[in-house]
Short mmCIF file of C-alpha atoms in Angstrom, two decimals:
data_model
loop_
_atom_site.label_atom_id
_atom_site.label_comp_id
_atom_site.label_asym_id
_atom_site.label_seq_id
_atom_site.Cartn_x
_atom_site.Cartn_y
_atom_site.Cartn_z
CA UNK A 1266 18.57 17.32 -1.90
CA UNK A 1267 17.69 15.79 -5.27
CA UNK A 1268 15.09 13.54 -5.73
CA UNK A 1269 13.84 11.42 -8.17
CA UNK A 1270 10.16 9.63 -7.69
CA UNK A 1271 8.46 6.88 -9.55
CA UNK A 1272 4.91 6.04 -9.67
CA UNK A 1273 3.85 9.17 -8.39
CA UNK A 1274 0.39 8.98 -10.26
CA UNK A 1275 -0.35 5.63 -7.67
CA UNK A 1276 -2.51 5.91 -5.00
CA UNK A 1277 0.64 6.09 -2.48
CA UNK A 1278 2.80 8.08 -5.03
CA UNK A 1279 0.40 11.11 -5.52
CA UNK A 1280 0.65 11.19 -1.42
CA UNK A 1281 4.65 11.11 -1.37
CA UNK A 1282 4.76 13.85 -4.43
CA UNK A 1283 2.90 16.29 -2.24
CA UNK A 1284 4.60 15.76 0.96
CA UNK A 1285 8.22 15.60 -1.28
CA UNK A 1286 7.18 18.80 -3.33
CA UNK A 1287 6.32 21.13 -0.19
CA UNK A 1288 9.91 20.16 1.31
CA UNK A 1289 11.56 23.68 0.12
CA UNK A 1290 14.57 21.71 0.91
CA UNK A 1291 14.11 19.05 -2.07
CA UNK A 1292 14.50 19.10 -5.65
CA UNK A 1293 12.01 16.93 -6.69
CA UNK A 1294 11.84 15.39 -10.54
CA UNK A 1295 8.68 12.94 -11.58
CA UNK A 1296 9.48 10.19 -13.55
CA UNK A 1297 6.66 7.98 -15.20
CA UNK A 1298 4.38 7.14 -17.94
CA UNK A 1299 1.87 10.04 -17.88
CA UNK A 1300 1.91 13.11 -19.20
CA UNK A 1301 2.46 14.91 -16.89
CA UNK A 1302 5.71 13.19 -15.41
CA UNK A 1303 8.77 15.53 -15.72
CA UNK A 1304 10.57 12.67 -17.60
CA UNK A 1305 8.56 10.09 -19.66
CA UNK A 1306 9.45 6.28 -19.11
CA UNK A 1307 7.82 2.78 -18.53
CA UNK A 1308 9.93 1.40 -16.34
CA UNK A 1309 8.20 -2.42 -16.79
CA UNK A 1310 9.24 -1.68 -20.60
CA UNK A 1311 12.38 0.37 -20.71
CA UNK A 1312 15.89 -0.73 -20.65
CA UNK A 1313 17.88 -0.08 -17.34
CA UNK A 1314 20.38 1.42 -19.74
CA UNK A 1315 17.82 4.40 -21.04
CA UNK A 1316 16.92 4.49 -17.16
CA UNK A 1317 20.94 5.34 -16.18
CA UNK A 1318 21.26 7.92 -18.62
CA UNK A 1319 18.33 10.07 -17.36
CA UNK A 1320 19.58 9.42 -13.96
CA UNK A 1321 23.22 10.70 -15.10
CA UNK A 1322 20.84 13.59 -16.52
CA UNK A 1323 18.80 14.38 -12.91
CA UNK A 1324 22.02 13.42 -10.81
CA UNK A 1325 19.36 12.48 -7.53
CA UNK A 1326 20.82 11.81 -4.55
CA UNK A 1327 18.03 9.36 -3.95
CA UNK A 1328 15.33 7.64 -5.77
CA UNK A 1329 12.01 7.07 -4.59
CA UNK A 1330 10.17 3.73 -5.84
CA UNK A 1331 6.20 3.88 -5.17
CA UNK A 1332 5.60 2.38 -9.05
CA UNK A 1333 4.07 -0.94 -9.05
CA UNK A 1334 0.78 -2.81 -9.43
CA UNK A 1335 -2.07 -4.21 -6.49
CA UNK A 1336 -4.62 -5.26 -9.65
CA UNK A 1337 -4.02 -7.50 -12.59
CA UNK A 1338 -2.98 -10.91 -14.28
CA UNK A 1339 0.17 -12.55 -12.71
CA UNK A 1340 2.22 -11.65 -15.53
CA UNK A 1341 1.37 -8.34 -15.34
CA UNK A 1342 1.97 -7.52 -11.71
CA UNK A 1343 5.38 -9.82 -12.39
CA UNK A 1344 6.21 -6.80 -14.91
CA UNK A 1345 5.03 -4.23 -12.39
CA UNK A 1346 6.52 -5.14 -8.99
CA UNK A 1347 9.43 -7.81 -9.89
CA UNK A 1348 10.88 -6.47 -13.58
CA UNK A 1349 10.48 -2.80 -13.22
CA UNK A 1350 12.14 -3.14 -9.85
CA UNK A 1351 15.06 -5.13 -11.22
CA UNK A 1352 15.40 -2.38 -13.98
CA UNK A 1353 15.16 0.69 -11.16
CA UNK A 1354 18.16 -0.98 -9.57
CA UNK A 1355 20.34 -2.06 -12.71
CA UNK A 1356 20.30 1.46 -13.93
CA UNK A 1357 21.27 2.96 -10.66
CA UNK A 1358 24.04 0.37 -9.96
CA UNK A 1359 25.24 1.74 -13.95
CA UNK A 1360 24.44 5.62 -13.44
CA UNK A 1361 27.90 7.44 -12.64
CA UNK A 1362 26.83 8.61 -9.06
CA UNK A 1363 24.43 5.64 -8.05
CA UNK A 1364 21.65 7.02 -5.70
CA UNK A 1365 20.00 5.77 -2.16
CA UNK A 1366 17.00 3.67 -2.95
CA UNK A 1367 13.74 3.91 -0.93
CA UNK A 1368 11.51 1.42 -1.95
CA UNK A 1369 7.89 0.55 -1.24
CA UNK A 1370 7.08 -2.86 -0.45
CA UNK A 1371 4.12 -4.59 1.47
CA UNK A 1372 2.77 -6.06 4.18
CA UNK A 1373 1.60 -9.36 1.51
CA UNK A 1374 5.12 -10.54 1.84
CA UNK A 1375 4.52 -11.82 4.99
CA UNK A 1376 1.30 -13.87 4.01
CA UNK A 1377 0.15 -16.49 6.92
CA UNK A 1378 1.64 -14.76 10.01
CA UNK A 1379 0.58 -16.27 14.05
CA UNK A 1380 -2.47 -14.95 15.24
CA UNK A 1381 -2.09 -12.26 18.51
CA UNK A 1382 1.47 -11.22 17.70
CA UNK A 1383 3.23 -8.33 15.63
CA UNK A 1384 5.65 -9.60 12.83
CA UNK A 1385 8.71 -8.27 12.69
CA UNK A 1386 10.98 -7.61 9.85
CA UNK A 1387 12.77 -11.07 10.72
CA UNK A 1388 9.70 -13.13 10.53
CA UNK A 1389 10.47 -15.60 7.35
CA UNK A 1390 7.98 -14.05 4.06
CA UNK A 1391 5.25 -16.34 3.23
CA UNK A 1392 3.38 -14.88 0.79
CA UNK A 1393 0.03 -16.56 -0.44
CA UNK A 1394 -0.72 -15.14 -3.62
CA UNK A 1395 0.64 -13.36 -6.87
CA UNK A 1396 0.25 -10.12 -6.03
CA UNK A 1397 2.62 -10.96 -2.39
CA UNK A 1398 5.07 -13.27 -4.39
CA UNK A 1399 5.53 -10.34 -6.73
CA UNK A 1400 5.89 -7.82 -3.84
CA UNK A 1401 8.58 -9.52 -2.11
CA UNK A 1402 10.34 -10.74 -5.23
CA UNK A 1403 10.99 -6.64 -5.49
CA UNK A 1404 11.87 -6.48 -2.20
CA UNK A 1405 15.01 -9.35 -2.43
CA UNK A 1406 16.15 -7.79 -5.72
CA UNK A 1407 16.04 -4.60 -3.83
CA UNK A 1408 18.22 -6.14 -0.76
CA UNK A 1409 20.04 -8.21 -3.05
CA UNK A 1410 21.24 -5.15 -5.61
CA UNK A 1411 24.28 -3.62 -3.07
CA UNK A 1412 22.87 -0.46 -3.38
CA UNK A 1413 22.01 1.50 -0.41
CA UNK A 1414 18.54 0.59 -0.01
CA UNK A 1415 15.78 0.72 2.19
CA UNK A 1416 12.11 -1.15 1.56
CA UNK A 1417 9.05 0.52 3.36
CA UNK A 1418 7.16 -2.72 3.91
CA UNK A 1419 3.82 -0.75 3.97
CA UNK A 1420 0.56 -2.35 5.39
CA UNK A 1421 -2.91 -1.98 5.22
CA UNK A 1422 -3.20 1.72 3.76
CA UNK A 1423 -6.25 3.82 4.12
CA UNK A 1424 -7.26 7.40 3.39
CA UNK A 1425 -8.27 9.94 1.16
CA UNK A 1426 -7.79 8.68 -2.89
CA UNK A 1427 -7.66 5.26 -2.08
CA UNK A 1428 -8.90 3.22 -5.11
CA UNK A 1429 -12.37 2.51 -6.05
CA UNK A 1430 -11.52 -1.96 -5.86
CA UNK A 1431 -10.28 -1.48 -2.58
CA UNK A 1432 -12.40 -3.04 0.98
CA UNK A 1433 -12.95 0.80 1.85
CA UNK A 1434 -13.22 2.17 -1.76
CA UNK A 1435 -15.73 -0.72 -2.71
CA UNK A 1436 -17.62 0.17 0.75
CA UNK A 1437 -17.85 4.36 -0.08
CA UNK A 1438 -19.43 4.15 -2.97
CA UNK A 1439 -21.89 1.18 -2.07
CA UNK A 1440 -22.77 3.13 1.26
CA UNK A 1441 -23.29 6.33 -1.28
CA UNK A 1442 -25.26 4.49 -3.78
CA UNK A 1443 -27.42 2.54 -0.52
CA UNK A 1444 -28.00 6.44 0.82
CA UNK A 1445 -28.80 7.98 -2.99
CA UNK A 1446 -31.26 4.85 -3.90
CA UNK A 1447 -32.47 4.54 0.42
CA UNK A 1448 -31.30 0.70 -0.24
CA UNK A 1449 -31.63 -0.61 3.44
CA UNK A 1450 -28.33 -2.80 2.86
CA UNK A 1451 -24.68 -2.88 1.80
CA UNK A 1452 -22.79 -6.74 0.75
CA UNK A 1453 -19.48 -7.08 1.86
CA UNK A 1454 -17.18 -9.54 1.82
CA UNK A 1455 -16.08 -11.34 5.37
CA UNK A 1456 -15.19 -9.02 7.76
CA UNK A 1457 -13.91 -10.80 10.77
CA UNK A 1458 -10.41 -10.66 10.02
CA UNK A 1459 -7.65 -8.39 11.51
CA UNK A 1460 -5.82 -5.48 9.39
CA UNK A 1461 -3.52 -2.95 10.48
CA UNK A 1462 -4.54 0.03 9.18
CA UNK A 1463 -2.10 3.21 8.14
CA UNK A 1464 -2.68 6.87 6.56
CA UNK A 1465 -1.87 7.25 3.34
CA UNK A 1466 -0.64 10.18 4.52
CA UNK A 1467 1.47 9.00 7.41
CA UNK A 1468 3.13 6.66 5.08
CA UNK A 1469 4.23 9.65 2.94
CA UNK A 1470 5.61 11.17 5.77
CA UNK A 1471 7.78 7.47 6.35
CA UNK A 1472 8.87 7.56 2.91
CA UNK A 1473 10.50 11.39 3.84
CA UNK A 1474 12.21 9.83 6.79
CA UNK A 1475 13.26 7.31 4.77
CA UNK A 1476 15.06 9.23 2.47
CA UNK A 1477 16.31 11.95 4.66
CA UNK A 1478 18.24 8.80 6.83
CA UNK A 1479 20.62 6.04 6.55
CA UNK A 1480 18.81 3.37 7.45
CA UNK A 1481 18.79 0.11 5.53
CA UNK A 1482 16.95 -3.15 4.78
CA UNK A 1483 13.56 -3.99 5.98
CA UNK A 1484 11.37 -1.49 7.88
CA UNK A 1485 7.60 -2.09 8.25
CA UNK A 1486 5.24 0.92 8.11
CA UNK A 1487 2.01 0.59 9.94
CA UNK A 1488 -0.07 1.85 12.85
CA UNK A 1489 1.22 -1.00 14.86
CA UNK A 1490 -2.36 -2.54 16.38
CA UNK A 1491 -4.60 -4.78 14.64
CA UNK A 1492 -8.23 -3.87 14.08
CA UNK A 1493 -11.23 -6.22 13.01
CA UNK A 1494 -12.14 -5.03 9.76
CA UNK A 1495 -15.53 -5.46 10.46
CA UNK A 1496 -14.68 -2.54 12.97
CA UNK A 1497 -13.01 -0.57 11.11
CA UNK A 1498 -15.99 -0.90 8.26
CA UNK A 1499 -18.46 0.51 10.94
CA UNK A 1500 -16.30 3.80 10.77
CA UNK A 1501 -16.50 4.14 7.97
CA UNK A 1502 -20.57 3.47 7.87
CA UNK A 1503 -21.06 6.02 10.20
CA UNK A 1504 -19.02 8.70 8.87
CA UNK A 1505 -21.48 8.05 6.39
CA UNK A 1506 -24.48 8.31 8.40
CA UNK A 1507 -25.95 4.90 7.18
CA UNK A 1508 -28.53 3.42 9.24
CA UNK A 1509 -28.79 0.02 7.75
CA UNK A 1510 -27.21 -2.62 7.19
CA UNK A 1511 -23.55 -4.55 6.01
CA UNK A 1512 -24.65 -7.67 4.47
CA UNK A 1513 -21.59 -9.82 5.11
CA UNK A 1514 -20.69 -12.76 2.63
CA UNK A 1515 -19.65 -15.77 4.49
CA UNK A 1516 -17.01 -18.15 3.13
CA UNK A 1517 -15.87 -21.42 4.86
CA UNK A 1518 -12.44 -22.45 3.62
CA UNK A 1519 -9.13 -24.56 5.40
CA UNK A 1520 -7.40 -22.72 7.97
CA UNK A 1521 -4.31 -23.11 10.02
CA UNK A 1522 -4.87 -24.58 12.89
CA UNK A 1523 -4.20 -21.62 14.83
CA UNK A 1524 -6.33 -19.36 12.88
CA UNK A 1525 -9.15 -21.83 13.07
CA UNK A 1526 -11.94 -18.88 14.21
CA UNK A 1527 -10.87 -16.27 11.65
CA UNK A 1528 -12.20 -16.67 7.73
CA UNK A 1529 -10.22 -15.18 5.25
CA UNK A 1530 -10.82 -11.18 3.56
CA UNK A 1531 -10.77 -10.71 0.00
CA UNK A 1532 -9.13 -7.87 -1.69
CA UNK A 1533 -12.36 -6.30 -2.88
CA UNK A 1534 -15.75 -5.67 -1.37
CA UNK A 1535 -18.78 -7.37 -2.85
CA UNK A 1536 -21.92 -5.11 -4.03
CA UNK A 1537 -23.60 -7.85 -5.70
CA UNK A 1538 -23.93 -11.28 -5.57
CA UNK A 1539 -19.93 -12.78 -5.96
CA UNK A 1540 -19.10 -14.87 -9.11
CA UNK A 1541 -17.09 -17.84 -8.68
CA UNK A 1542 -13.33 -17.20 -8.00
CA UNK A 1543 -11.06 -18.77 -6.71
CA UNK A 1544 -10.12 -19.09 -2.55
CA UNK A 1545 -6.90 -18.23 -1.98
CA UNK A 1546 -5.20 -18.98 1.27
CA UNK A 1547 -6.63 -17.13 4.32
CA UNK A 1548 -4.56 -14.43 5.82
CA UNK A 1549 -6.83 -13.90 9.27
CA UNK A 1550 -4.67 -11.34 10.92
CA UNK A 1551 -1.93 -8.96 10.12
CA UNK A 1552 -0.13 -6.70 12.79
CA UNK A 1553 2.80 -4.51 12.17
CA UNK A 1554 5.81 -4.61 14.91
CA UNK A 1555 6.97 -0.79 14.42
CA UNK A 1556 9.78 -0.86 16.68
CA UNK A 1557 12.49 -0.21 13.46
CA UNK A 1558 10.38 2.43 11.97
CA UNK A 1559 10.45 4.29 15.38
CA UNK A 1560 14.35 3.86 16.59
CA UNK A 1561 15.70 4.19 12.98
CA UNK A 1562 13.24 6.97 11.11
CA UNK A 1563 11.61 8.57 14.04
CA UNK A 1564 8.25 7.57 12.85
CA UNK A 1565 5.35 7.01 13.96
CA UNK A 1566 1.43 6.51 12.74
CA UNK A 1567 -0.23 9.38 13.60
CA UNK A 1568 -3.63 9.31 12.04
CA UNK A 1569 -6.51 8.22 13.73
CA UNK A 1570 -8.54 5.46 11.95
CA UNK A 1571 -11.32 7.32 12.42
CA UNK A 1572 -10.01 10.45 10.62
CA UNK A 1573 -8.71 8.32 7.72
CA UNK A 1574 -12.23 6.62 7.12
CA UNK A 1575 -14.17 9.74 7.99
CA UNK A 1576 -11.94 11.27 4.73
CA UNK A 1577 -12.63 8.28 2.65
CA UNK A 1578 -16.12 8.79 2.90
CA UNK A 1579 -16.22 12.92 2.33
CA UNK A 1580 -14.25 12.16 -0.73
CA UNK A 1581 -16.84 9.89 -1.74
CA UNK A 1582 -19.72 12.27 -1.00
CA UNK A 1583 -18.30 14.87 -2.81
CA UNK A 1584 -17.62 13.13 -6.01
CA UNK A 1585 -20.13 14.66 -8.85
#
C-alpha cells in the first residue's frame, strides 16, 4: 500500500515514519519542508494545486497528516493546524485518484470537559485556547471535506523525543540540571490536575490501524484512565533517582463549579520564577473514552506510564 506522510520531522511524525517504514507491506513517501523529506513542500505556504500534482505523481492510497503546530502566535498555529489542513484536503479532493485521509487531531478540542467521566467522540468541542480552536478547526475541515477521512483525536502524549517545552520535557532536563548542580529542588507548574497519558509509540501504532481500516470520523486515542499529573511527575522523578524536591507553583483562578478543587496546568513547566502571562481557562481533567478506537481499529494503549516516563528520562540522561 502507498503512503504518503506529512510532518514526519514532528514529535508524533518521526514515531509514525518508523512504525510506517518497517511495514514491508507499505510504500512509504515523506513529504515536508526539510531536507530530508522525499518531496519538498510547505504545506501552510503551498497551493493545494502544487499539492495535487505531486499526489497525481506518488498515486498514495492514503495520506497521513501528523504536520501541524503545539507552540507559537495564533496566526501561526492558524497557518499550521487550520490552513495547511484545508490545503491537504483541497488537493486530494483535485488529485485524479483522491486518497483516504488519516488525520491527527487532539484531545484540546474538547477543552472544559465534566470532572470523573470519559468524553466521548460525541461530547460537543469546547476548546479554551488558540492552540484547541486551531486543532479542531482542522478537524471540521477534515469531516467537512467528503473525503474518506478519519481524525486521531490524540491526547496527552508522552515518551521518548517528546519536546524540550513540554510538562515532561521541561521536568527531564530540570531534574538533570537539579542532579548535575545537587540543586535540592525542581519548580513546576500546578500539578493537581488530571491527564490521560499515551505512548508516543502506541499512538503510531493507532495511526497504522487507522490507515490499514475503514473507519471514519472521530476516534480518540488515549490510554483511557486519568492520572494526576502530579503522579505521573513522581515517575518520572524517580526514574531519575531525584531525592528532593518538586517545587509546585500555585495559581488561584475561576473555575467551573464542578471543577471547583482542581487548578488549572499550563502547557510548560516552570524552572524559574514565571513571568506574567496570561490565565487561560482551566482544563482540570481530561479522560479519553476508547471504546471506538477498540471496536473499530483494534487498538489499544499498551505502554505503561511508567515505561514511557522511565524513557523520557534515559533520553535525557544520555543527551551530551
Amino acid at each position: 500500500m502507498r503512503v504518503l506522510l506529512l510532518g514526519a520531522g514532528g514529535y508524533i511524525g518521526r514515531r509514525v515514519a518508523d512504525r510506517l517504514l518497517v511495514d514491508r507491506d507499505l510504500q512509504v513517501t515523506v513529504l515536508g519542508r526539510r531536507d530530508s523529506a522525499d518531496i519538498r513542500f510547505d504545506l501552510a505556504a503551498g497551493s493545494p494545486g502544487a499539492l495535487a500534482r505531486f499526489l497525481d505523481a506518488v498515486a498514495p492510497q492514503v495520506v497521513v497528516n501528523c504536520a501541524g503546530a503545539t507552540y507559537g502566535t495564533s496566526r501561526a498555529l492558524v497557518r499550521a493546524n487550520a490552513l495547511a489542513v484545508a490545503t491537504v484536503c483541497e488537493a486530494i479532493r483535485r488529485s485524479r485518484e483522491p486518497a483516504r485521509l488519516v488525520h491527527i487531531g487532539s484531545a484540546a478540542e474538547y477543552g472544559s470537559v465534566p470532572v470523573g467521566a470519559p468524553v466521548a467522540e460525541s461530547a460537543e468541542p469546547r476548546p479554551v485556547g488558540p492552540y484547541g480552536v486551531s486543532k479542531l478547526a482542522g478537524t471540521e475541515l477534515v469531516l467537512s471535506s467528503g473525503l474518506d477521512a478519519a481524525v486521531l483525536r490524540v491526547f496527552d502524549v508522552v515518551g521518548p523525543g517528546t519536546p524540550a517545552a513540554s510538562l515532561f520535557g521541561r521536568l527531564a532536563e530540570g531534574l538533570r540540571r537539579a542532579l548535575e548542580q545537587q540543586e535540592s529542588q525542581v519548580r513546576m507548574p500546578d500539578l493537581s490536575p488530571f491527564r490521560d497519558f499515551v505512548d508516543v509509540r502506541d499512538v503510531a501504532h493507532a495511526v497504522l490501524a487507522a490507515a490499514v481500516s475503514a473507519a471514519t470520523g472521530v476516534i480518540n486515542i488515549g490510554s483511557g484512565h486519568a492520572v494526576r499529573a502530579r503522579e505521573a511527575a513522581e515517575l518520572l522523578v524517580r526514574a531519575a533517582g531525584f531525592e528532593g524536591a518538586l517545587s509546585e507553583e500555585i495559581r488561584t483562578v475561576a473555575l467551573p463549579a464542578q471543577a471547583a478543587a482542581e487548578p488549572p496546568l499550563s502547557g510548560a513547566a516552570v524552572l524559574a520564577p514565571p513571568e506574567p502571562r496570561p490565565v487561560v481557562e482551566p482544563v482540570p481533567w481530561r479522560q479519553a473514552d476508547v471504546r471506538t478506537a477498540r471496536e473499530r481499529l483494534g487498538w489499544r494503549a499498551q505502554t505503561p506510564l511508567e515505561e514511557s516516563l522511565g524513557d523520557v528520562w534515559l533520553e535525557t540522561a544520555c543527551r551530551v
